[in-house]
Amino acid sequence: MVTTGTVLLASTGIYLHTTLHGKLRIWRRELDQAGLKGDERLLDLGCGRGAVLIEAARRLPTGHAVGVDLWSGKDQSGNRPEVTLANAAAAGVADRVEVQTADMTALPFADGSFDVVTSALAIHNIPSPEARYRAVDEAMRVLRPGGQLIVADFWPMARKYAAHIGQGTLRGLGPGYWYGGPWLGVTLLHAVKGR
């Protein structure tokens, strides 16, 4: 009984750390390592309240960051475009952030529209494997040649995305991105679209 309570308490602490601090720290690091010049056009799939979208926009003084979501509110309370835009304004990046309602399995953008596509724990929410693969295909379609795909998702999913597109490197993001413990660890898929 004591062991179970200790495990539950530790899992809760890890979850709270990830949610409040860890994932943001990791995304800052990953965006810093992406080698952005500052003029890129970036798309964030399933942007929610804009955590990754806003961090990206901070690195794009002459670029533009577009976030797409379905704004269903099913997996996060208060998940609405006006909340995301208010968060961007509070962060001082509203002038380079745009949000759109869009299904990531059928993106309303032309081929090669973006230099970078990001996604943080969004693609796995799509119910069927086929539709998840369509979302990854769409992400690759809207990337320009040489563009970067940067997706963080639970490790089994990230591996499947990499296998589906036949490329990319996978790297576990460590305890800072665990949701309760290593059994719900997040892996980063980084792929560069061929020329």
PDB file of C-alpha atoms in Angstrom, residues 7 34 39 49-50 53 60 63 66 68 76 95 102 108 133 139 145 161 174 186:
ATOM      1  CA  VAL A   7       4.611   5.468  -6.986  1.00  0.00           C
ATOM      2  CA  ALA A  34      16.975  23.671 -35.223  1.00  0.00           C
ATOM      3  CA  ASP A  39      12.948  34.494 -41.388  1.00  0.00           C
ATOM      4  CA  ARG A  49      -2.952  27.232 -26.542  1.00  0.00           C
ATOM      5  CA  GLY A  50       0.241  27.966 -28.437  1.00  0.00           C
ATOM      6  CA  LEU A  53       3.885  28.145 -31.611  1.00  0.00           C
ATOM      7  CA  LEU A  60      11.321  34.328 -36.014  1.00  0.00           C
ATOM      8  CA  GLY A  63       9.383  35.122 -40.076  1.00  0.00           C
ATOM      9  CA  VAL A  66       1.029  29.524 -38.220  1.00  0.00           C
ATOM     10  CA  VAL A  68      -3.610  24.942 -36.786  1.00  0.00           C
ATOM     11  CA  GLN A  76      -7.893  20.568 -23.115  1.00  0.00           C
ATOM     12  CA  ASP A  95       2.494  40.305 -35.098  1.00  0.00           C
ATOM     13  CA  ALA A 102      -7.700  23.114 -39.964  1.00  0.00           C
ATOM     14  CA  PRO A 108      -5.271  23.951 -46.508  1.00  0.00           C
ATOM     15  CA  TYR A 133      -0.042   8.678 -41.337  1.00  0.00           C
ATOM     16  CA  ALA A 139       3.283  17.720 -42.884  1.00  0.00           C
ATOM     17  CA  PRO A 145      12.605  20.857 -50.018  1.00  0.00           C
ATOM     18  CA  TYR A 161       5.821   8.002 -38.099  1.00  0.00           C
ATOM     19  CA  GLY A 174      14.148  12.221 -21.252  1.00  0.00           C
ATOM     20  CA  VAL A 186       8.141  11.389 -25.425  1.00  0.00           C
TER      21      VAL A 186
END
